[in-house]
Short mmCIF file of N, CA, C and O in Angstrom, two decimals:
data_model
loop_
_atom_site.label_atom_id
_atom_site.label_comp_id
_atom_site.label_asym_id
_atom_site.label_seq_id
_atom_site.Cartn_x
_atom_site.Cartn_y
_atom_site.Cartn_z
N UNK H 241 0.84 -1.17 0.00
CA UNK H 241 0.00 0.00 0.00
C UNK H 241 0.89 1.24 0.00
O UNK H 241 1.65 1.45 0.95
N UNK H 242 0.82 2.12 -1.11
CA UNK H 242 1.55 3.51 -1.11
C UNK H 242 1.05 4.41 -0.26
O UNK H 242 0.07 5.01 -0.70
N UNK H 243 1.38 4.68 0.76
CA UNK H 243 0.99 6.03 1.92
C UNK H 243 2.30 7.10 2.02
O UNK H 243 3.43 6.79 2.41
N UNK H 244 1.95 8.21 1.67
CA UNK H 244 2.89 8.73 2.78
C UNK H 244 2.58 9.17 3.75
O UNK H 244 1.47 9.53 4.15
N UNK H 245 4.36 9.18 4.59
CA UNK H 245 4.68 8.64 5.98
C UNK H 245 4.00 9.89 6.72
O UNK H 245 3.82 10.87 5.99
N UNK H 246 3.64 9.98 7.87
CA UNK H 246 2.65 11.14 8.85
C UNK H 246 3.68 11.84 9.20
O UNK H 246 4.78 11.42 9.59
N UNK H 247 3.21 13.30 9.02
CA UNK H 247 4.54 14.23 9.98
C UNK H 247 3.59 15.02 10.25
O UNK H 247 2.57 15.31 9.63
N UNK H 248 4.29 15.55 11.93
CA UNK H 248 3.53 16.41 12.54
C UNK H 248 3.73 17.77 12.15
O UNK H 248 3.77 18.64 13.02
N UNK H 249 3.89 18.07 10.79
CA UNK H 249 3.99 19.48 10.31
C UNK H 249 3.61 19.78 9.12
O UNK H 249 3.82 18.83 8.36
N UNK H 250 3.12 20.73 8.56
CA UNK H 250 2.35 21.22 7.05
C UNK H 250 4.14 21.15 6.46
O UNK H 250 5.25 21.50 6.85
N UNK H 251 3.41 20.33 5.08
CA UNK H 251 5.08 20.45 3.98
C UNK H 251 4.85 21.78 3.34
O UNK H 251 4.35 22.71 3.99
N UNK H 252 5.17 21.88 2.15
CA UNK H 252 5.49 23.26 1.47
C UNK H 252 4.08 22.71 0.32
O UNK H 252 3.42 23.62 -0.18
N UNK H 253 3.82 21.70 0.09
CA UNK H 253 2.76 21.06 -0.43
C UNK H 253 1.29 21.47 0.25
O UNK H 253 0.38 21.97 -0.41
N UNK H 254 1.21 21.21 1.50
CA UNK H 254 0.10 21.18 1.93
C UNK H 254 0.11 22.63 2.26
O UNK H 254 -1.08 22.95 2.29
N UNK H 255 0.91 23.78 2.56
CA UNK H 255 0.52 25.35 3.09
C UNK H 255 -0.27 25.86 1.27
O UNK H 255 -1.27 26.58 1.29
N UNK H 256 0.17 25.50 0.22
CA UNK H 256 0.05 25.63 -1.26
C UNK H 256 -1.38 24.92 -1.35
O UNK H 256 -2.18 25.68 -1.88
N UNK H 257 -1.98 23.61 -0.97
CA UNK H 257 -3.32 23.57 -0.83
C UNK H 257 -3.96 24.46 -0.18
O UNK H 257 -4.71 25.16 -0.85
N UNK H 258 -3.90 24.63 0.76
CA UNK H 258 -4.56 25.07 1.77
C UNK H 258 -4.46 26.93 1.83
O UNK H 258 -5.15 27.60 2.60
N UNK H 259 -3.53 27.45 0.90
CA UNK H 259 -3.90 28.69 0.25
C UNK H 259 -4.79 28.56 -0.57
O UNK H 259 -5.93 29.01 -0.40
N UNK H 260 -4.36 27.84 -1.70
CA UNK H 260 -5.23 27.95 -2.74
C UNK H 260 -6.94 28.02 -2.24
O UNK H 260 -7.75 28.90 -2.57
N UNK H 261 -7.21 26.80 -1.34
CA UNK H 261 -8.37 26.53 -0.87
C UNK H 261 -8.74 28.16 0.02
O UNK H 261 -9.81 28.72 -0.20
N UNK H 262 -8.13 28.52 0.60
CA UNK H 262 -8.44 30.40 1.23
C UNK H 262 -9.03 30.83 0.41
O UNK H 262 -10.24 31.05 0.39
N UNK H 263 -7.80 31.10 -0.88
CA UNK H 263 -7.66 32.18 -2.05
C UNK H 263 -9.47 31.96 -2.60
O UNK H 263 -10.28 32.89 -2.63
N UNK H 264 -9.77 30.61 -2.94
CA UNK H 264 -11.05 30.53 -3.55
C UNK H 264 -12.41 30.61 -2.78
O UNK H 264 -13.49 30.74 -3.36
N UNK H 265 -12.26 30.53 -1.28
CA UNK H 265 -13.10 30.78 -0.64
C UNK H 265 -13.22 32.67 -0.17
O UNK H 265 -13.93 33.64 0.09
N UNK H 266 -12.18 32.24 -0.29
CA UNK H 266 -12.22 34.47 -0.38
C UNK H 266 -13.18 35.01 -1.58
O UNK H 266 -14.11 35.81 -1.49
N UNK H 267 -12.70 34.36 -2.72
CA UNK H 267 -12.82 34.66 -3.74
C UNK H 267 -14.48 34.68 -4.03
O UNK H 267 -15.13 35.61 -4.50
N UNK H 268 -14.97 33.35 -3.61
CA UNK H 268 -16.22 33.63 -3.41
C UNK H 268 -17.09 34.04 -2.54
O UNK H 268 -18.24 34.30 -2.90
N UNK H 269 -16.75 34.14 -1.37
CA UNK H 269 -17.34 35.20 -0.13
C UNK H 269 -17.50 36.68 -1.32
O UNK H 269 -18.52 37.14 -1.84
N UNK H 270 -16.32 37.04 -1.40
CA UNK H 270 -16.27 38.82 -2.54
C UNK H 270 -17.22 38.46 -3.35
O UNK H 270 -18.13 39.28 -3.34
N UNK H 271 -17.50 37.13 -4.42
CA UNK H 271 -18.81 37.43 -5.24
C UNK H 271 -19.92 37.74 -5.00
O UNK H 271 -20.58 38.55 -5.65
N UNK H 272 -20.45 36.84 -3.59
CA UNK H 272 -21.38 36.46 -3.13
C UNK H 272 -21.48 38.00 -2.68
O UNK H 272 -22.61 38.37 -2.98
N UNK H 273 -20.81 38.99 -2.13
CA UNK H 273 -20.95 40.79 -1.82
C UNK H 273 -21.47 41.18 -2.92
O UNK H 273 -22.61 41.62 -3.06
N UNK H 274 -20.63 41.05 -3.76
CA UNK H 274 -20.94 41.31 -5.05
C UNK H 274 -22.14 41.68 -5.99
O UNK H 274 -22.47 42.76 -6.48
N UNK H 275 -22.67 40.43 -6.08
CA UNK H 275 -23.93 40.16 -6.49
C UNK H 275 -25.40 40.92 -5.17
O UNK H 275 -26.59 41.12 -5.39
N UNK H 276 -24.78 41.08 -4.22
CA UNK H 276 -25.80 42.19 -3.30
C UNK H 276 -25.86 42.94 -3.67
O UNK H 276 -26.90 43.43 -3.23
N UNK H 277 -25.33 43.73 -4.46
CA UNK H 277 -25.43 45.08 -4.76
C UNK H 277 -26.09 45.43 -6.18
O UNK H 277 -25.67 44.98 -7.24
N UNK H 278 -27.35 46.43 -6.02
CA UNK H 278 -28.53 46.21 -6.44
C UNK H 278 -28.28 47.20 -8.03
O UNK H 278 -28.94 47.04 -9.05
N UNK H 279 -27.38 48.01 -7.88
CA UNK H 279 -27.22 49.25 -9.04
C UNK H 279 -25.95 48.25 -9.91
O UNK H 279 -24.89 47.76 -9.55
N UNK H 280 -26.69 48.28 -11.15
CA UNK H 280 -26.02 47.09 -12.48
C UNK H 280 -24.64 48.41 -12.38
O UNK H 280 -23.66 47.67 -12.50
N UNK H 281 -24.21 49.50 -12.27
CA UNK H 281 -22.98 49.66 -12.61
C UNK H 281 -22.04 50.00 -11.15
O UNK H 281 -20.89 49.60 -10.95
N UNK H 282 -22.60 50.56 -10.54
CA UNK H 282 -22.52 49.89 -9.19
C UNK H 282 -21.42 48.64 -8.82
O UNK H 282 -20.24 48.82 -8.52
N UNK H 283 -22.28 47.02 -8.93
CA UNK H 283 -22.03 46.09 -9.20
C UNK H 283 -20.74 45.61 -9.87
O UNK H 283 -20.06 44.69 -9.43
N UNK H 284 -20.42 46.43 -11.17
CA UNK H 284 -19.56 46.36 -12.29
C UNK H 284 -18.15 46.82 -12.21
O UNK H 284 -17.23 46.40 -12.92
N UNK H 285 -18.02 48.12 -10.86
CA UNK H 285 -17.41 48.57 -10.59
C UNK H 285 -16.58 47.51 -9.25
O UNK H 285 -15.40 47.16 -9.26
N UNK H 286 -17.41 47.26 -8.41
CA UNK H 286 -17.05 46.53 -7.30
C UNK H 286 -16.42 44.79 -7.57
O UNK H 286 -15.50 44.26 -6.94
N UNK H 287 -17.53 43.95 -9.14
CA UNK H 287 -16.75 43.30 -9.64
C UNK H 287 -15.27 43.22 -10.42
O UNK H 287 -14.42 42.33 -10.44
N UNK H 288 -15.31 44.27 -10.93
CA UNK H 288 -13.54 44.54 -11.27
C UNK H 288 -12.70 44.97 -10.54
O UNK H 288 -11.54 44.69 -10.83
N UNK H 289 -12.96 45.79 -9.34
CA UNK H 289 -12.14 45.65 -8.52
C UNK H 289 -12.20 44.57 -7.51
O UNK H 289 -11.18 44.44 -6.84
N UNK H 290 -13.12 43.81 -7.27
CA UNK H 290 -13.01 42.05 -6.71
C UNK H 290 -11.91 41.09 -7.55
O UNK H 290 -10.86 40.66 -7.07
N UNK H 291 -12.27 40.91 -8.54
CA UNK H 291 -11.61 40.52 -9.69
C UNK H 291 -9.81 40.53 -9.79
O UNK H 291 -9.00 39.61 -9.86
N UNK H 292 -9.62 42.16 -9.73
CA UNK H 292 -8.42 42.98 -9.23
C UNK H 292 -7.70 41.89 -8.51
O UNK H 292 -6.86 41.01 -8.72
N UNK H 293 -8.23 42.25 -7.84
CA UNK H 293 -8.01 41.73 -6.20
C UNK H 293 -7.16 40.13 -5.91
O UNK H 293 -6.07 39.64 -5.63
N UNK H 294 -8.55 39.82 -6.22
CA UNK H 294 -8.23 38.08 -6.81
C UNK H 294 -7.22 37.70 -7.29
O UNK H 294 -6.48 36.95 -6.65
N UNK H 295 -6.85 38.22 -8.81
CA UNK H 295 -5.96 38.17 -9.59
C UNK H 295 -4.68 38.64 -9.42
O UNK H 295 -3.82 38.65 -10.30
N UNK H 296 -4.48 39.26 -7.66
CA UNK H 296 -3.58 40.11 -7.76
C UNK H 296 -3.01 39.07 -6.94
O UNK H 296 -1.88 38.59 -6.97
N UNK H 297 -4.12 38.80 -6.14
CA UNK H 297 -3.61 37.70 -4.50
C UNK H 297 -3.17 36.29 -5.15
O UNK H 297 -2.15 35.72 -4.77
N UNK H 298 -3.97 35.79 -6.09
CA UNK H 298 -3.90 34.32 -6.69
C UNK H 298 -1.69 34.51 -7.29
O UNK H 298 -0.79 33.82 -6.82
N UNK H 299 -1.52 35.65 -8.39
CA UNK H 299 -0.33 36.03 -8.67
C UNK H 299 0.64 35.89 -7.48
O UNK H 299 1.26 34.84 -7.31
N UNK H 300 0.76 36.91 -6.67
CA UNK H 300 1.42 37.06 -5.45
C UNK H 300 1.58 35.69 -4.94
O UNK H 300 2.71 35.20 -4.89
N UNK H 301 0.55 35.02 -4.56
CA UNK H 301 0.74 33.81 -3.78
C UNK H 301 1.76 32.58 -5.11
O UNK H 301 2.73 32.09 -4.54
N UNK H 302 1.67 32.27 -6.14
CA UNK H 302 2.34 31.63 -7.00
C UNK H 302 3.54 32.41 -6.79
O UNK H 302 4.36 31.72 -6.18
N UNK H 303 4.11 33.88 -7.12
CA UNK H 303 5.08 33.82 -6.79
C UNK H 303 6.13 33.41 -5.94
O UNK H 303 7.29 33.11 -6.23
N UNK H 304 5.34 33.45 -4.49
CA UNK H 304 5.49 32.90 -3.02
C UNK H 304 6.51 31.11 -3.45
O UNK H 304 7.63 30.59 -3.42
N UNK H 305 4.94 30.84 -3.86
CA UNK H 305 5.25 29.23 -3.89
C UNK H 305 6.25 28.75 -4.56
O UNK H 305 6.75 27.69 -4.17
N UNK H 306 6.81 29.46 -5.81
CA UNK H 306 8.11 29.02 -6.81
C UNK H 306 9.08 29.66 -5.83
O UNK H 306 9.53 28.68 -5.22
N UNK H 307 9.48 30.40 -5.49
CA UNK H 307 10.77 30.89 -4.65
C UNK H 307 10.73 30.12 -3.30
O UNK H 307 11.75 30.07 -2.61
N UNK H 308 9.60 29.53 -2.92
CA UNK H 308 9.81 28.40 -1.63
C UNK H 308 10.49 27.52 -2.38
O UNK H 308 11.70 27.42 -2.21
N UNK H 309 9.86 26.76 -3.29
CA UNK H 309 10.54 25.71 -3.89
C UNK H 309 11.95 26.00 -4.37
O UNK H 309 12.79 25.11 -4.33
N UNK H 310 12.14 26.86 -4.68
CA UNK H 310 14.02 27.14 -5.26
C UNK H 310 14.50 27.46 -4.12
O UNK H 310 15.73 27.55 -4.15
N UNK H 311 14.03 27.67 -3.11
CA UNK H 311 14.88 28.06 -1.84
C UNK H 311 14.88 27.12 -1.36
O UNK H 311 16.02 26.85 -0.98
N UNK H 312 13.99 26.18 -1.06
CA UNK H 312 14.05 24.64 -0.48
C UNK H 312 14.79 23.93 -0.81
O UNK H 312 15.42 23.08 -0.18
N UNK H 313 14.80 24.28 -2.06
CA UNK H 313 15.58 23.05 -3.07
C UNK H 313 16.72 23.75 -2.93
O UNK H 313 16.90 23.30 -1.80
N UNK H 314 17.68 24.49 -3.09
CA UNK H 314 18.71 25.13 -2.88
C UNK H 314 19.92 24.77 -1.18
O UNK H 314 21.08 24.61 -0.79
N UNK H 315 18.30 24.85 -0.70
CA UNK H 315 18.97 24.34 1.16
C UNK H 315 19.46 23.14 1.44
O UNK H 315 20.51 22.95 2.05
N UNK H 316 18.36 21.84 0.80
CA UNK H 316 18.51 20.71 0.30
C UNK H 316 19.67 20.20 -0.16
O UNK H 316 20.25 19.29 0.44
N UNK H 317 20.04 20.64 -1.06
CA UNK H 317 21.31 20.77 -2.17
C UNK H 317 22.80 20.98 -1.43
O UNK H 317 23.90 20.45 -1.57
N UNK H 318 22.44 21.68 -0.87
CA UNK H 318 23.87 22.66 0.13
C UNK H 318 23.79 21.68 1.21
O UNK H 318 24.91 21.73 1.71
N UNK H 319 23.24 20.97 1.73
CA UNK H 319 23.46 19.69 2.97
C UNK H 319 23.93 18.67 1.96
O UNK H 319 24.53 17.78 2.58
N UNK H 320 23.91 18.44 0.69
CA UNK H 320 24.37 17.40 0.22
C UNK H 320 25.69 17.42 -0.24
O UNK H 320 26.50 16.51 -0.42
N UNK H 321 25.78 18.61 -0.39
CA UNK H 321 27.01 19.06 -0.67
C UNK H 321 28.13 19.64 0.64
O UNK H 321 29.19 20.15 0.27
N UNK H 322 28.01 19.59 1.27
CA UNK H 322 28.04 19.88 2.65
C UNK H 322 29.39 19.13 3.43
O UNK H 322 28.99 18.42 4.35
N UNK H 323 30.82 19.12 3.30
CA UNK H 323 31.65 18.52 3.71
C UNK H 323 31.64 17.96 5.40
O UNK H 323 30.49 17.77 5.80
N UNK H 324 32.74 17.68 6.44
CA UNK H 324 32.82 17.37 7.52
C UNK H 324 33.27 18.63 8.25
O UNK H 324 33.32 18.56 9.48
N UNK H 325 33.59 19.66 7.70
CA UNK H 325 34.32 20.85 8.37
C UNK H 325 32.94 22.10 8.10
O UNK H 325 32.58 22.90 8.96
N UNK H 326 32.59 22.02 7.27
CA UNK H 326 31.03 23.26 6.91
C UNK H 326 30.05 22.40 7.85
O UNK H 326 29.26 23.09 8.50
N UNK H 327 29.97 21.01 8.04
CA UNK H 327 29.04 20.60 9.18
C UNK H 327 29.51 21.03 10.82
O UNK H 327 28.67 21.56 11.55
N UNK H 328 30.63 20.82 11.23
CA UNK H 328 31.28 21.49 11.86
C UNK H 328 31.17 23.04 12.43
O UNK H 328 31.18 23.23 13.64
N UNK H 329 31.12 23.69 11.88
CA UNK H 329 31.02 25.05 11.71
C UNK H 329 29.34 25.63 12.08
O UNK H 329 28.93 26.59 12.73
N UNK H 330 28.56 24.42 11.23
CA UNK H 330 27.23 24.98 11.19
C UNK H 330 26.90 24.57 12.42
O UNK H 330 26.38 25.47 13.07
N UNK H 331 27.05 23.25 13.16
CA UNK H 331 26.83 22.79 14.59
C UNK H 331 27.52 23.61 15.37
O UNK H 331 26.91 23.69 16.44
N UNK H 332 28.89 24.53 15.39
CA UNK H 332 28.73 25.43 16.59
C UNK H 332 28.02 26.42 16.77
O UNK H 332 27.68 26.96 17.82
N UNK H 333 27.61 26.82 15.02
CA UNK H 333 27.25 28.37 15.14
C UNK H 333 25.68 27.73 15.27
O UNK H 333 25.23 28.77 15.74
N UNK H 334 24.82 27.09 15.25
CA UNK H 334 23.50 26.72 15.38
C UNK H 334 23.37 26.13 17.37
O UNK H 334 23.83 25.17 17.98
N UNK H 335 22.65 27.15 17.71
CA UNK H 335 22.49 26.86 19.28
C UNK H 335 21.54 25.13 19.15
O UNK H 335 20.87 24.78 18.18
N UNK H 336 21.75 24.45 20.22
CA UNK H 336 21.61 22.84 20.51
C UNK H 336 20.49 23.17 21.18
O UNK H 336 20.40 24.19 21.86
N UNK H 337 19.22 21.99 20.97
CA UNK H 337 18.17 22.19 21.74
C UNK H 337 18.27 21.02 23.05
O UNK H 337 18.50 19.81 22.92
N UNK H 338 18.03 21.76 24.33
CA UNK H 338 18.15 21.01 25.49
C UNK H 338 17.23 21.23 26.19
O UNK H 338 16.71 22.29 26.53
N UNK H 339 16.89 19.65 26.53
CA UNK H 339 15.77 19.26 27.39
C UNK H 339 16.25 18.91 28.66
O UNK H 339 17.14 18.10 28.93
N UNK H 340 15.42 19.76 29.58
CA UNK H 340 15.68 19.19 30.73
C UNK H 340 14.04 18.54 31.86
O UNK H 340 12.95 19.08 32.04
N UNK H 341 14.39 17.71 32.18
CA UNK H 341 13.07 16.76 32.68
C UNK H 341 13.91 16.14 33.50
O UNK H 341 15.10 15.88 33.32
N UNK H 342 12.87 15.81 34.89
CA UNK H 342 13.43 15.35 35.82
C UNK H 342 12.83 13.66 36.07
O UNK H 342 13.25 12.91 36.95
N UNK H 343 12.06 13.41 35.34
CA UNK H 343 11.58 12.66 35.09
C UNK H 343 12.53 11.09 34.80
O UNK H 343 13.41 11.31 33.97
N UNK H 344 12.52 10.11 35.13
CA UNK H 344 13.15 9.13 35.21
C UNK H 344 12.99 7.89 33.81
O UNK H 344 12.84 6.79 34.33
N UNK H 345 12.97 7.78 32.50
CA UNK H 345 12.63 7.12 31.62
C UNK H 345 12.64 5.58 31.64
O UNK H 345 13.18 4.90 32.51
N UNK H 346 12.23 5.30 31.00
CA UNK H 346 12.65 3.62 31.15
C UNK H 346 13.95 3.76 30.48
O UNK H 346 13.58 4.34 29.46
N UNK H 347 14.84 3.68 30.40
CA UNK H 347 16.28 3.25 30.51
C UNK H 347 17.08 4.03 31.49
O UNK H 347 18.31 4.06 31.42
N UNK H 348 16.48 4.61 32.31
CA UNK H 348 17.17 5.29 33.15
C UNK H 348 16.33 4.43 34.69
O UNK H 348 15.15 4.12 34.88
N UNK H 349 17.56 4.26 35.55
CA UNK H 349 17.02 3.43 36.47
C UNK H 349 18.11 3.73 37.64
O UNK H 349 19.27 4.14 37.54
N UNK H 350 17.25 3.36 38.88
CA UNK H 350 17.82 3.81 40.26
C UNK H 350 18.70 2.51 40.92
O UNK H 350 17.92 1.60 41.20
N UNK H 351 19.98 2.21 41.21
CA UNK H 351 19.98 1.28 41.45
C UNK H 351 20.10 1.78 42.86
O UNK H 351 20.78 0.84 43.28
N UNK H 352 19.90 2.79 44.23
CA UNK H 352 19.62 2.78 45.26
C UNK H 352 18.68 1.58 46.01
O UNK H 352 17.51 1.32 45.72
N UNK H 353 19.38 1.00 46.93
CA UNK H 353 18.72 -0.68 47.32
C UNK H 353 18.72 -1.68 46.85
O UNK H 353 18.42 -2.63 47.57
N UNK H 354 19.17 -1.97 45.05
CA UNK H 354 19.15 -3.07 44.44
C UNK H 354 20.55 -3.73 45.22
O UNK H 354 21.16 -3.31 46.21
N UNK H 355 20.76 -4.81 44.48
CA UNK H 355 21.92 -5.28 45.00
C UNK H 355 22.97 -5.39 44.31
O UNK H 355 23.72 -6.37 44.45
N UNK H 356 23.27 -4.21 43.25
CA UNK H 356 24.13 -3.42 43.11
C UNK H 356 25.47 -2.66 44.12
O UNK H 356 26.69 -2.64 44.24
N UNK H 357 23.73 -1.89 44.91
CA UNK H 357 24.36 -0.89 45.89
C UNK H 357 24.36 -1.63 47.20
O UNK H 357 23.34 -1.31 47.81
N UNK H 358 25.08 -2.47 47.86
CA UNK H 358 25.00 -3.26 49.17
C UNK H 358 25.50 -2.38 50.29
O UNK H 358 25.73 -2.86 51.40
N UNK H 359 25.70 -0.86 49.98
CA UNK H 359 25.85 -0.31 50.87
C UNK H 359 27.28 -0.71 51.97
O UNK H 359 27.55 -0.17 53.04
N UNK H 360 27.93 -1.66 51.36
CA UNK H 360 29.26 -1.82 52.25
C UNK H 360 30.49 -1.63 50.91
O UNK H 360 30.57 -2.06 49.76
N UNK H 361 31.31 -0.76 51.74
CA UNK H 361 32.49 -0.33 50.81
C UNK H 361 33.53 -1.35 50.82
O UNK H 361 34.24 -1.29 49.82
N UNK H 362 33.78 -2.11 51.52
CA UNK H 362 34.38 -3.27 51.47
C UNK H 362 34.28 -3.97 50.45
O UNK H 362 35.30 -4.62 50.24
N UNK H 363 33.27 -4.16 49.54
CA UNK H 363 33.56 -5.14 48.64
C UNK H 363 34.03 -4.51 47.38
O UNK H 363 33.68 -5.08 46.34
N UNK H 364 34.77 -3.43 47.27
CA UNK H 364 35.04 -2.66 45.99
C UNK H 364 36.44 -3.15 45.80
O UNK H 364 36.97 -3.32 46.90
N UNK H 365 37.09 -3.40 44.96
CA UNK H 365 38.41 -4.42 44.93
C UNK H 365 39.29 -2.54 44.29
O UNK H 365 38.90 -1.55 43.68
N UNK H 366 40.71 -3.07 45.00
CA UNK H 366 41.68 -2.07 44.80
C UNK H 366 42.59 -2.39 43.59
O UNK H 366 43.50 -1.61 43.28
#
């Protein structure tokens, strides 16, 4: 079965649906104004500048989306190309994310009382 894999984040794919899907619900909210308005030139005026509008936002947003993709693809590219000394460099200058939890995991374990800890120093060999 072909799936793709679940990530807990919008790709550059899905923000590009999910404009588009705005852009056209905008688009028709403005008609639906549109068509309220009762004077035929009225109307004519408010449709071309709806229209405007549309055509201006639908543009703008395609531009958006091709310069994500060449910039993505560009970033992409530069990690592949990316030696042992430019990785280097980028790991000092990129601050490290640290978790701190006090919390005890399963592989983390107490050996206080096991019989590990027998509590006599005597049996530690010199």
């Amino acid at each position: 079965e072909a799936r793709l894999p679940k990530v807990p984040y919008l790709t550059l794919l899905d923000k590009y649906i999910y404009g588009s899907f705005f852009l056209m619900m905008i688009t028709m909210v403005g008609s639906t104004f549109v068509l309220q308005v009762k004077n035929d030139d009225q109307r004519r005026q408010w449709n071309t500048k709806a229209a405007s509008i549309a055509a201006c936002s639908l543009l703008v947003f395609q531009v958006w989306f091709i310069y994500s993709i060449l910039y993505y693809k560009n970033k992409e590219q530069k990690k592949l190309t990316m030696s042992s000394i430019d990785n280097t460099i980028q790991n000092e200058s990129t601050p490290q994310l640290r978790i701190k939890s006090g919390k005890l995991h399963k592989f983390e374990h107490s050996f206080v009382g096991s019989s590990l800890d027998s509590g006599n120093d005597n049996d530690k060999e010199v």
